[in-house]
Amino acid sequence: MSKYEPLWKWIAENGKENFKLSYAQIEEILGVPIDHSFLKYKKELIEYGYRVGKISMKEENVTFERV
């Protein structure tokens, strides 16, 4: 189990087609700060029916898309 599994489960239960979460929202769901390892682990999300669309460093948010 990766440290991002609670986030992946939350996203799968959300059920929306496409949506954004701020870094702060992601950290609240996870209970830990988001870090660079997110880039490595984002591949796991496909198992939950979603993928990471866009990561905006400027706006500090991440777009998720149903596959």
PDB file of N, CA, C and O in Angstrom:
ATOM      1  N   MET A   1       0.851  -1.192   0.000  1.00  0.00           N
ATOM      2  CA  MET A   1       0.000   0.000   0.000  1.00  0.00           C
ATOM      3  C   MET A   1       0.885   1.239   0.000  1.00  0.00           C
ATOM      4  O   MET A   1       1.768   1.386   0.820  1.00  0.00           O
ATOM      5  N   SER A   2       0.637   2.124  -0.951  1.00  0.00           N
ATOM      6  CA  SER A   2       1.393   3.372  -0.991  1.00  0.00           C
ATOM      7  C   SER A   2       0.741   4.406  -0.078  1.00  0.00           C
ATOM      8  O   SER A   2      -0.424   4.276   0.300  1.00  0.00           O
ATOM      9  N   LYS A   3       1.493   5.441   0.237  1.00  0.00           N
ATOM     10  CA  LYS A   3       0.941   6.486   1.101  1.00  0.00           C
ATOM     11  C   LYS A   3      -0.173   7.260   0.415  1.00  0.00           C
ATOM     12  O   LYS A   3      -0.918   7.973   1.061  1.00  0.00           O
ATOM     13  N   TYR A   4      -0.313   7.094  -0.903  1.00  0.00           N
ATOM     14  CA  TYR A   4      -1.348   7.809  -1.650  1.00  0.00           C
ATOM     15  C   TYR A   4      -2.652   7.020  -1.801  1.00  0.00           C
ATOM     16  O   TYR A   4      -3.622   7.525  -2.346  1.00  0.00           O
ATOM     17  N   GLU A   5      -2.677   5.805  -1.318  1.00  0.00           N
ATOM     18  CA  GLU A   5      -3.884   4.979  -1.454  1.00  0.00           C
ATOM     19  C   GLU A   5      -5.143   5.636  -0.882  1.00  0.00           C
ATOM     20  O   GLU A   5      -6.206   5.558  -1.513  1.00  0.00           O
ATOM     21  N   PRO A   6      -5.089   6.311   0.278  1.00  0.00           N
ATOM     22  CA  PRO A   6      -6.306   6.990   0.754  1.00  0.00           C
ATOM     23  C   PRO A   6      -6.834   8.024  -0.242  1.00  0.00           C
ATOM     24  O   PRO A   6      -8.043   8.168  -0.413  1.00  0.00           O
ATOM     25  N   LEU A   7      -5.934   8.694  -0.933  1.00  0.00           N
ATOM     26  CA  LEU A   7      -6.342   9.670  -1.951  1.00  0.00           C
ATOM     27  C   LEU A   7      -6.971   8.964  -3.137  1.00  0.00           C
ATOM     28  O   LEU A   7      -8.014   9.381  -3.642  1.00  0.00           O
ATOM     29  N   TRP A   8      -6.352   7.899  -3.599  1.00  0.00           N
ATOM     30  CA  TRP A   8      -6.904   7.155  -4.751  1.00  0.00           C
ATOM     31  C   TRP A   8      -8.301   6.640  -4.431  1.00  0.00           C
ATOM     32  O   TRP A   8      -9.201   6.722  -5.272  1.00  0.00           O
ATOM     33  N   LYS A   9      -8.498   6.118  -3.235  1.00  0.00           N
ATOM     34  CA  LYS A   9      -9.822   5.619  -2.845  1.00  0.00           C
ATOM     35  C   LYS A   9     -10.834   6.761  -2.785  1.00  0.00           C
ATOM     36  O   LYS A   9     -11.977   6.609  -3.226  1.00  0.00           O
ATOM     37  N   TRP A  10     -10.428   7.902  -2.253  1.00  0.00           N
ATOM     38  CA  TRP A  10     -11.311   9.067  -2.170  1.00  0.00           C
ATOM     39  C   TRP A  10     -11.732   9.500  -3.568  1.00  0.00           C
ATOM     40  O   TRP A  10     -12.901   9.786  -3.815  1.00  0.00           O
ATOM     41  N   ILE A  11     -10.786   9.538  -4.496  1.00  0.00           N
ATOM     42  CA  ILE A  11     -11.070   9.934  -5.875  1.00  0.00           C
ATOM     43  C   ILE A  11     -12.056   8.963  -6.514  1.00  0.00           C
ATOM     44  O   ILE A  11     -13.020   9.376  -7.157  1.00  0.00           O
ATOM     45  N   ALA A  12     -11.829   7.669  -6.345  1.00  0.00           N
ATOM     46  CA  ALA A  12     -12.721   6.654  -6.927  1.00  0.00           C
ATOM     47  C   ALA A  12     -14.133   6.773  -6.363  1.00  0.00           C
ATOM     48  O   ALA A  12     -15.111   6.611  -7.102  1.00  0.00           O
ATOM     49  N   GLU A  13     -14.249   7.082  -5.083  1.00  0.00           N
ATOM     50  CA  GLU A  13     -15.570   7.218  -4.459  1.00  0.00           C
ATOM     51  C   GLU A  13     -16.253   8.517  -4.853  1.00  0.00           C
ATOM     52  O   GLU A  13     -17.474   8.608  -4.803  1.00  0.00           O
ATOM     53  N   ASN A  14     -15.480   9.509  -5.258  1.00  0.00           N
ATOM     54  CA  ASN A  14     -16.019  10.801  -5.670  1.00  0.00           C
ATOM     55  C   ASN A  14     -16.954  10.642  -6.870  1.00  0.00           C
ATOM     56  O   ASN A  14     -18.019  11.240  -6.917  1.00  0.00           O
ATOM     57  N   GLY A  15     -16.523   9.851  -7.853  1.00  0.00           N
ATOM     58  CA  GLY A  15     -17.375   9.515  -8.986  1.00  0.00           C
ATOM     59  C   GLY A  15     -17.519  10.549 -10.090  1.00  0.00           C
ATOM     60  O   GLY A  15     -18.174  10.280 -11.082  1.00  0.00           O
ATOM     61  N   LYS A  16     -16.938  11.716  -9.955  1.00  0.00           N
ATOM     62  CA  LYS A  16     -17.052  12.735 -11.009  1.00  0.00           C
ATOM     63  C   LYS A  16     -16.150  12.377 -12.185  1.00  0.00           C
ATOM     64  O   LYS A  16     -15.161  11.668 -12.046  1.00  0.00           O
ATOM     65  N   GLU A  17     -16.509  12.904 -13.360  1.00  0.00           N
ATOM     66  CA  GLU A  17     -15.716  12.648 -14.563  1.00  0.00           C
ATOM     67  C   GLU A  17     -14.351  13.325 -14.494  1.00  0.00           C
ATOM     68  O   GLU A  17     -13.329  12.694 -14.652  1.00  0.00           O
ATOM     69  N   ASN A  18     -14.359  14.639 -14.305  1.00  0.00           N
ATOM     70  CA  ASN A  18     -13.152  15.449 -14.249  1.00  0.00           C
ATOM     71  C   ASN A  18     -13.296  16.452 -13.115  1.00  0.00           C
ATOM     72  O   ASN A  18     -14.360  17.051 -12.962  1.00  0.00           O
ATOM     73  N   PHE A  19     -12.245  16.646 -12.347  1.00  0.00           N
ATOM     74  CA  PHE A  19     -12.304  17.619 -11.257  1.00  0.00           C
ATOM     75  C   PHE A  19     -10.898  17.981 -10.811  1.00  0.00           C
ATOM     76  O   PHE A  19      -9.921  17.303 -11.155  1.00  0.00           O
ATOM     77  N   LYS A  20     -10.805  19.075 -10.070  1.00  0.00           N
ATOM     78  CA  LYS A  20      -9.530  19.549  -9.535  1.00  0.00           C
ATOM     79  C   LYS A  20      -9.548  19.479  -8.020  1.00  0.00           C
ATOM     80  O   LYS A  20     -10.588  19.678  -7.393  1.00  0.00           O
ATOM     81  N   LEU A  21      -8.392  19.208  -7.459  1.00  0.00           N
ATOM     82  CA  LEU A  21      -8.180  19.302  -6.029  1.00  0.00           C
ATOM     83  C   LEU A  21      -6.957  20.175  -5.801  1.00  0.00           C
ATOM     84  O   LEU A  21      -5.954  20.043  -6.515  1.00  0.00           O
ATOM     85  N   SER A  22      -7.037  21.043  -4.817  1.00  0.00           N
ATOM     86  CA  SER A  22      -5.876  21.857  -4.468  1.00  0.00           C
ATOM     87  C   SER A  22      -4.883  21.002  -3.694  1.00  0.00           C
ATOM     88  O   SER A  22      -5.239  19.948  -3.146  1.00  0.00           O
ATOM     89  N   TYR A  23      -3.647  21.462  -3.630  1.00  0.00           N
ATOM     90  CA  TYR A  23      -2.655  20.753  -2.839  1.00  0.00           C
ATOM     91  C   TYR A  23      -3.152  20.624  -1.398  1.00  0.00           C
ATOM     92  O   TYR A  23      -2.996  19.582  -0.775  1.00  0.00           O
ATOM     93  N   ALA A  24      -3.761  21.693  -0.876  1.00  0.00           N
ATOM     94  CA  ALA A  24      -4.260  21.689   0.508  1.00  0.00           C
ATOM     95  C   ALA A  24      -5.337  20.619   0.696  1.00  0.00           C
ATOM     96  O   ALA A  24      -5.352  19.922   1.715  1.00  0.00           O
ATOM     97  N   GLN A  25      -6.243  20.479  -0.277  1.00  0.00           N
ATOM     98  CA  GLN A  25      -7.287  19.451  -0.182  1.00  0.00           C
ATOM     99  C   GLN A  25      -6.671  18.055  -0.205  1.00  0.00           C
ATOM    100  O   GLN A  25      -7.097  17.171   0.537  1.00  0.00           O
ATOM    101  N   ILE A  26      -5.688  17.858  -1.072  1.00  0.00           N
ATOM    102  CA  ILE A  26      -5.017  16.559  -1.164  1.00  0.00           C
ATOM    103  C   ILE A  26      -4.338  16.233   0.165  1.00  0.00           C
ATOM    104  O   ILE A  26      -4.458  15.119   0.671  1.00  0.00           O
ATOM    105  N   GLU A  27      -3.659  17.219   0.733  1.00  0.00           N
ATOM    106  CA  GLU A  27      -2.982  17.008   2.006  1.00  0.00           C
ATOM    107  C   GLU A  27      -3.972  16.714   3.127  1.00  0.00           C
ATOM    108  O   GLU A  27      -3.693  15.898   4.008  1.00  0.00           O
ATOM    109  N   GLU A  28      -5.137  17.338   3.074  1.00  0.00           N
ATOM    110  CA  GLU A  28      -6.171  17.071   4.078  1.00  0.00           C
ATOM    111  C   GLU A  28      -6.681  15.634   3.969  1.00  0.00           C
ATOM    112  O   GLU A  28      -6.870  14.947   4.971  1.00  0.00           O
ATOM    113  N   ILE A  29      -6.898  15.167   2.751  1.00  0.00           N
ATOM    114  CA  ILE A  29      -7.364  13.793   2.527  1.00  0.00           C
ATOM    115  C   ILE A  29      -6.303  12.793   2.983  1.00  0.00           C
ATOM    116  O   ILE A  29      -6.618  11.790   3.631  1.00  0.00           O
ATOM    117  N   LEU A  30      -5.047  13.081   2.655  1.00  0.00           N
ATOM    118  CA  LEU A  30      -3.952  12.160   2.978  1.00  0.00           C
ATOM    119  C   LEU A  30      -3.532  12.212   4.441  1.00  0.00           C
ATOM    120  O   LEU A  30      -3.075  11.217   4.995  1.00  0.00           O
ATOM    121  N   GLY A  31      -3.600  13.401   5.017  1.00  0.00           N
ATOM    122  CA  GLY A  31      -3.099  13.568   6.376  1.00  0.00           C
ATOM    123  C   GLY A  31      -1.600  13.804   6.427  1.00  0.00           C
ATOM    124  O   GLY A  31      -1.012  13.842   7.500  1.00  0.00           O
ATOM    125  N   VAL A  32      -0.977  13.930   5.253  1.00  0.00           N
ATOM    126  CA  VAL A  32       0.456  14.231   5.144  1.00  0.00           C
ATOM    127  C   VAL A  32       0.656  15.192   3.973  1.00  0.00           C
ATOM    128  O   VAL A  32      -0.167  15.243   3.060  1.00  0.00           O
ATOM    129  N   PRO A  33       1.756  15.940   3.977  1.00  0.00           N
ATOM    130  CA  PRO A  33       2.016  16.861   2.859  1.00  0.00           C
ATOM    131  C   PRO A  33       2.270  16.120   1.553  1.00  0.00           C
ATOM    132  O   PRO A  33       2.866  15.041   1.546  1.00  0.00           O
ATOM    133  N   ILE A  34       1.813  16.698   0.459  1.00  0.00           N
ATOM    134  CA  ILE A  34       2.110  16.164  -0.868  1.00  0.00           C
ATOM    135  C   ILE A  34       3.568  16.508  -1.173  1.00  0.00           C
ATOM    136  O   ILE A  34       4.043  17.580  -0.815  1.00  0.00           O
ATOM    137  N   ASP A  35       4.275  15.580  -1.789  1.00  0.00           N
ATOM    138  CA  ASP A  35       5.672  15.834  -2.116  1.00  0.00           C
ATOM    139  C   ASP A  35       5.988  15.320  -3.522  1.00  0.00           C
ATOM    140  O   ASP A  35       5.102  14.879  -4.247  1.00  0.00           O
ATOM    141  N   HIS A  36       7.257  15.381  -3.888  1.00  0.00           N
ATOM    142  CA  HIS A  36       7.682  15.010  -5.236  1.00  0.00           C
ATOM    143  C   HIS A  36       7.374  13.549  -5.572  1.00  0.00           C
ATOM    144  O   HIS A  36       7.215  13.204  -6.741  1.00  0.00           O
ATOM    145  N   SER A  37       7.254  12.694  -4.570  1.00  0.00           N
ATOM    146  CA  SER A  37       6.967  11.283  -4.836  1.00  0.00           C
ATOM    147  C   SER A  37       5.602  11.090  -5.489  1.00  0.00           C
ATOM    148  O   SER A  37       5.337  10.041  -6.078  1.00  0.00           O
ATOM    149  N   PHE A  38       4.734  12.110  -5.413  1.00  0.00           N
ATOM    150  CA  PHE A  38       3.423  12.041  -6.070  1.00  0.00           C
ATOM    151  C   PHE A  38       3.591  11.706  -7.547  1.00  0.00           C
ATOM    152  O   PHE A  38       2.809  10.950  -8.111  1.00  0.00           O
ATOM    153  N   LEU A  39       4.625  12.257  -8.174  1.00  0.00           N
ATOM    154  CA  LEU A  39       4.872  12.016  -9.592  1.00  0.00           C
ATOM    155  C   LEU A  39       5.136  10.545  -9.876  1.00  0.00           C
ATOM    156  O   LEU A  39       4.732  10.025 -10.913  1.00  0.00           O
ATOM    157  N   LYS A  40       5.794   9.877  -8.953  1.00  0.00           N
ATOM    158  CA  LYS A  40       6.090   8.448  -9.106  1.00  0.00           C
ATOM    159  C   LYS A  40       4.833   7.604  -8.891  1.00  0.00           C
ATOM    160  O   LYS A  40       4.555   6.675  -9.649  1.00  0.00           O
ATOM    161  N   TYR A  41       4.078   7.928  -7.866  1.00  0.00           N
ATOM    162  CA  TYR A  41       2.947   7.097  -7.469  1.00  0.00           C
ATOM    163  C   TYR A  41       1.656   7.372  -8.235  1.00  0.00           C
ATOM    164  O   TYR A  41       0.715   6.585  -8.157  1.00  0.00           O
ATOM    165  N   LYS A  42       1.603   8.460  -9.000  1.00  0.00           N
ATOM    166  CA  LYS A  42       0.358   8.788  -9.707  1.00  0.00           C
ATOM    167  C   LYS A  42      -0.077   7.695 -10.671  1.00  0.00           C
ATOM    168  O   LYS A  42      -1.251   7.580 -10.987  1.00  0.00           O
ATOM    169  N   LYS A  43       0.860   6.848 -11.103  1.00  0.00           N
ATOM    170  CA  LYS A  43       0.526   5.739 -12.006  1.00  0.00           C
ATOM    171  C   LYS A  43      -0.434   4.747 -11.358  1.00  0.00           C
ATOM    172  O   LYS A  43      -1.176   4.056 -12.050  1.00  0.00           O
ATOM    173  N   GLU A  44      -0.418   4.659 -10.023  1.00  0.00           N
ATOM    174  CA  GLU A  44      -1.302   3.733  -9.313  1.00  0.00           C
ATOM    175  C   GLU A  44      -2.776   4.093  -9.490  1.00  0.00           C
ATOM    176  O   GLU A  44      -3.637   3.230  -9.377  1.00  0.00           O
ATOM    177  N   LEU A  45      -3.049   5.340  -9.756  1.00  0.00           N
ATOM    178  CA  LEU A  45      -4.436   5.819  -9.836  1.00  0.00           C
ATOM    179  C   LEU A  45      -5.225   5.138 -10.946  1.00  0.00           C
ATOM    180  O   LEU A  45      -6.441   4.979 -10.832  1.00  0.00           O
ATOM    181  N   ILE A  46      -4.571   4.701 -11.996  1.00  0.00           N
ATOM    182  CA  ILE A  46      -5.254   4.055 -13.116  1.00  0.00           C
ATOM    183  C   ILE A  46      -6.018   2.818 -12.649  1.00  0.00           C
ATOM    184  O   ILE A  46      -7.074   2.493 -13.190  1.00  0.00           O
ATOM    185  N   GLU A  47      -5.523   2.153 -11.600  1.00  0.00           N
ATOM    186  CA  GLU A  47      -6.205   0.978 -11.046  1.00  0.00           C
ATOM    187  C   GLU A  47      -7.558   1.342 -10.443  1.00  0.00           C
ATOM    188  O   GLU A  47      -8.398   0.475 -10.231  1.00  0.00           O
ATOM    189  N   TYR A  48      -7.770   2.613 -10.168  1.00  0.00           N
ATOM    190  CA  TYR A  48      -9.019   3.096  -9.567  1.00  0.00           C
ATOM    191  C   TYR A  48      -9.925   3.776 -10.594  1.00  0.00           C
ATOM    192  O   TYR A  48     -10.933   4.362 -10.234  1.00  0.00           O
ATOM    193  N   GLY A  49      -9.535   3.708 -11.877  1.00  0.00           N
ATOM    194  CA  GLY A  49     -10.367   4.238 -12.944  1.00  0.00           C
ATOM    195  C   GLY A  49     -10.152   5.708 -13.261  1.00  0.00           C
ATOM    196  O   GLY A  49     -10.955   6.313 -13.966  1.00  0.00           O
ATOM    197  N   TYR A  50      -9.072   6.278 -12.772  1.00  0.00           N
ATOM    198  CA  TYR A  50      -8.763   7.684 -13.019  1.00  0.00           C
ATOM    199  C   TYR A  50      -7.302   7.841 -13.395  1.00  0.00           C
ATOM    200  O   TYR A  50      -6.511   6.919 -13.241  1.00  0.00           O
ATOM    201  N   ARG A  51      -6.985   9.037 -13.883  1.00  0.00           N
ATOM    202  CA  ARG A  51      -5.591   9.384 -14.140  1.00  0.00           C
ATOM    203  C   ARG A  51      -5.383  10.840 -13.754  1.00  0.00           C
ATOM    204  O   ARG A  51      -6.348  11.615 -13.671  1.00  0.00           O
ATOM    205  N   VAL A  52      -4.141  11.188 -13.529  1.00  0.00           N
ATOM    206  CA  VAL A  52      -3.800  12.581 -13.251  1.00  0.00           C
ATOM    207  C   VAL A  52      -3.734  13.292 -14.586  1.00  0.00           C
ATOM    208  O   VAL A  52      -3.013  12.870 -15.494  1.00  0.00           O
ATOM    209  N   GLY A  53      -4.525  14.355 -14.730  1.00  0.00           N
ATOM    210  CA  GLY A  53      -4.523  15.122 -15.960  1.00  0.00           C
ATOM    211  C   GLY A  53      -3.411  16.146 -15.965  1.00  0.00           C
ATOM    212  O   GLY A  53      -2.380  15.961 -16.589  1.00  0.00           O
ATOM    213  N   LYS A  54      -3.572  17.209 -15.217  1.00  0.00           N
ATOM    214  CA  LYS A  54      -2.599  18.294 -15.189  1.00  0.00           C
ATOM    215  C   LYS A  54      -2.243  18.619 -13.745  1.00  0.00           C
ATOM    216  O   LYS A  54      -3.114  18.657 -12.880  1.00  0.00           O
ATOM    217  N   ILE A  55      -0.965  18.857 -13.531  1.00  0.00           N
ATOM    218  CA  ILE A  55      -0.484  19.320 -12.235  1.00  0.00           C
ATOM    219  C   ILE A  55      -0.033  20.761 -12.423  1.00  0.00           C
ATOM    220  O   ILE A  55       0.868  21.030 -13.213  1.00  0.00           O
ATOM    221  N   SER A  56      -0.681  21.684 -11.741  1.00  0.00           N
ATOM    222  CA  SER A  56      -0.331  23.097 -11.850  1.00  0.00           C
ATOM    223  C   SER A  56       0.450  23.530 -10.620  1.00  0.00           C
ATOM    224  O   SER A  56      -0.109  23.642  -9.526  1.00  0.00           O
ATOM    225  N   MET A  57       1.739  23.760 -10.817  1.00  0.00           N
ATOM    226  CA  MET A  57       2.582  24.238  -9.719  1.00  0.00           C
ATOM    227  C   MET A  57       2.201  25.675  -9.355  1.00  0.00           C
ATOM    228  O   MET A  57       2.204  26.036  -8.189  1.00  0.00           O
ATOM    229  N   LYS A  58       1.841  26.461 -10.362  1.00  0.00           N
ATOM    230  CA  LYS A  58       1.497  27.867 -10.142  1.00  0.00           C
ATOM    231  C   LYS A  58       0.210  28.004  -9.330  1.00  0.00           C
ATOM    232  O   LYS A  58       0.135  28.757  -8.367  1.00  0.00           O
ATOM    233  N   GLU A  59      -0.826  27.269  -9.740  1.00  0.00           N
ATOM    234  CA  GLU A  59      -2.128  27.350  -9.070  1.00  0.00           C
ATOM    235  C   GLU A  59      -2.236  26.385  -7.890  1.00  0.00           C
ATOM    236  O   GLU A  59      -3.234  26.406  -7.168  1.00  0.00           O
ATOM    237  N   GLU A  60      -1.236  25.535  -7.742  1.00  0.00           N
ATOM    238  CA  GLU A  60      -1.199  24.538  -6.672  1.00  0.00           C
ATOM    239  C   GLU A  60      -2.443  23.651  -6.651  1.00  0.00           C
ATOM    240  O   GLU A  60      -3.131  23.517  -5.638  1.00  0.00           O
ATOM    241  N   ASN A  61      -2.730  23.054  -7.821  1.00  0.00           N
ATOM    242  CA  ASN A  61      -3.831  22.104  -7.890  1.00  0.00           C
ATOM    243  C   ASN A  61      -3.507  20.988  -8.873  1.00  0.00           C
ATOM    244  O   ASN A  61      -2.569  21.084  -9.654  1.00  0.00           O
ATOM    245  N   VAL A  62      -4.306  19.935  -8.795  1.00  0.00           N
ATOM    246  CA  VAL A  62      -4.146  18.765  -9.655  1.00  0.00           C
ATOM    247  C   VAL A  62      -5.494  18.438 -10.259  1.00  0.00           C
ATOM    248  O   VAL A  62      -6.509  18.419  -9.566  1.00  0.00           O
ATOM    249  N   THR A  63      -5.521  18.199 -11.561  1.00  0.00           N
ATOM    250  CA  THR A  63      -6.736  17.805 -12.268  1.00  0.00           C
ATOM    251  C   THR A  63      -6.740  16.283 -12.412  1.00  0.00           C
ATOM    252  O   THR A  63      -5.734  15.678 -12.776  1.00  0.00           O
ATOM    253  N   PHE A  64      -7.877  15.692 -12.102  1.00  0.00           N
ATOM    254  CA  PHE A  64      -8.066  14.251 -12.211  1.00  0.00           C
ATOM    255  C   PHE A  64      -9.130  13.969 -13.259  1.00  0.00           C
ATOM    256  O   PHE A  64     -10.115  14.695 -13.355  1.00  0.00           O
ATOM    257  N   GLU A  65      -8.933  12.895 -14.040  1.00  0.00           N
ATOM    258  CA  GLU A  65      -9.859  12.548 -15.127  1.00  0.00           C
ATOM    259  C   GLU A  65     -10.201  11.068 -15.064  1.00  0.00           C
ATOM    260  O   GLU A  65      -9.325  10.239 -14.867  1.00  0.00           O
ATOM    261  N   ARG A  66     -11.488  10.779 -15.266  1.00  0.00           N
ATOM    262  CA  ARG A  66     -11.908   9.371 -15.338  1.00  0.00           C
ATOM    263  C   ARG A  66     -11.432   8.796 -16.665  1.00  0.00           C
ATOM    264  O   ARG A  66     -11.493   9.435 -17.700  1.00  0.00           O
ATOM    265  N   VAL A  67     -10.951   7.550 -16.628  1.00  0.00           N
ATOM    266  CA  VAL A  67     -10.497   6.893 -17.866  1.00  0.00           C
ATOM    267  C   VAL A  67     -11.538   5.929 -18.370  1.00  0.00           C
ATOM    268  O   VAL A  67     -12.416   5.523 -17.670  1.00  0.00           O
TER     269      VAL A  67
END
